[in-house]
């Protein structure tokens, strides 16, 4: 879903053909990618933490 959104934005900016817009877009895109990556990592860490607690409770 995110990738489709990115492609749509890319096409709309390419249609405008404005280099400044592309530069801003790339900056926004990298920020979005980092935030998504960060949230995924945080979720994974949280899941691991919860699983460890469950394993301890089972034992």
Short mmCIF file of C-alpha atoms in Angstrom, two decimals:
data_model
loop_
_atom_site.label_atom_id
_atom_site.label_comp_id
_atom_site.label_asym_id
_atom_site.label_seq_id
_atom_site.Cartn_x
_atom_site.Cartn_y
_atom_site.Cartn_z
CA UNK A 1 0.00 0.00 0.00
CA UNK A 2 2.82 2.39 0.95
CA UNK A 3 4.71 1.58 -2.25
CA UNK A 4 1.66 2.29 -4.40
CA UNK A 5 1.34 5.64 -2.62
CA UNK A 6 5.02 6.39 -3.29
CA UNK A 7 4.69 5.52 -6.98
CA UNK A 8 1.65 7.79 -7.33
CA UNK A 9 3.50 10.70 -5.71
CA UNK A 10 6.55 10.06 -7.90
CA UNK A 11 4.45 10.13 -11.07
CA UNK A 12 2.64 13.31 -10.04
CA UNK A 13 5.95 15.06 -9.31
CA UNK A 14 7.55 13.82 -12.55
CA UNK A 15 4.54 15.19 -14.43
CA UNK A 16 5.23 18.61 -12.88
CA UNK A 17 8.87 18.23 -13.91
CA UNK A 18 10.08 20.47 -11.10
CA UNK A 19 13.52 19.55 -9.75
CA UNK A 20 12.92 21.38 -6.48
CA UNK A 21 9.75 19.37 -5.88
CA UNK A 22 11.62 16.12 -6.58
CA UNK A 23 14.32 17.12 -4.09
CA UNK A 24 11.74 17.90 -1.38
CA UNK A 25 9.88 14.69 -2.24
CA UNK A 26 13.04 12.59 -1.85
CA UNK A 27 13.73 14.17 1.54
CA UNK A 28 10.17 13.44 2.69
CA UNK A 29 10.38 9.91 1.28
CA UNK A 30 13.62 9.09 3.12
CA UNK A 31 12.11 10.46 6.35
CA UNK A 32 8.97 8.35 5.84
CA UNK A 33 11.08 5.26 5.11
CA UNK A 34 13.15 5.79 8.27
CA UNK A 35 10.06 6.32 10.43
CA UNK A 36 8.42 3.16 9.01
CA UNK A 37 11.64 1.18 9.49
CA UNK A 38 12.00 2.51 13.05
CA UNK A 39 8.40 1.63 13.95
CA UNK A 40 8.82 -1.90 12.48
CA UNK A 41 11.99 -2.41 14.54
CA UNK A 42 10.26 -1.10 17.69
CA UNK A 43 7.29 -3.44 17.10
CA UNK A 44 9.67 -6.41 16.63
CA UNK A 45 11.55 -5.54 19.83
CA UNK A 46 8.26 -5.17 21.71
CA UNK A 47 7.02 -8.53 20.38
CA UNK A 48 10.26 -10.21 21.48
CA UNK A 49 9.94 -8.60 24.92
CA UNK A 50 6.33 -9.78 25.29
CA UNK A 51 7.27 -13.29 24.14
CA UNK A 52 10.09 -13.45 26.72
CA UNK A 53 7.64 -12.45 29.46
CA UNK A 54 5.19 -15.15 28.29
CA UNK A 55 7.95 -17.79 28.22
CA UNK A 56 8.98 -16.79 31.77
CA UNK A 57 5.33 -17.00 32.91
CA UNK A 58 4.97 -20.48 31.35
CA UNK A 59 8.12 -21.67 33.18
#
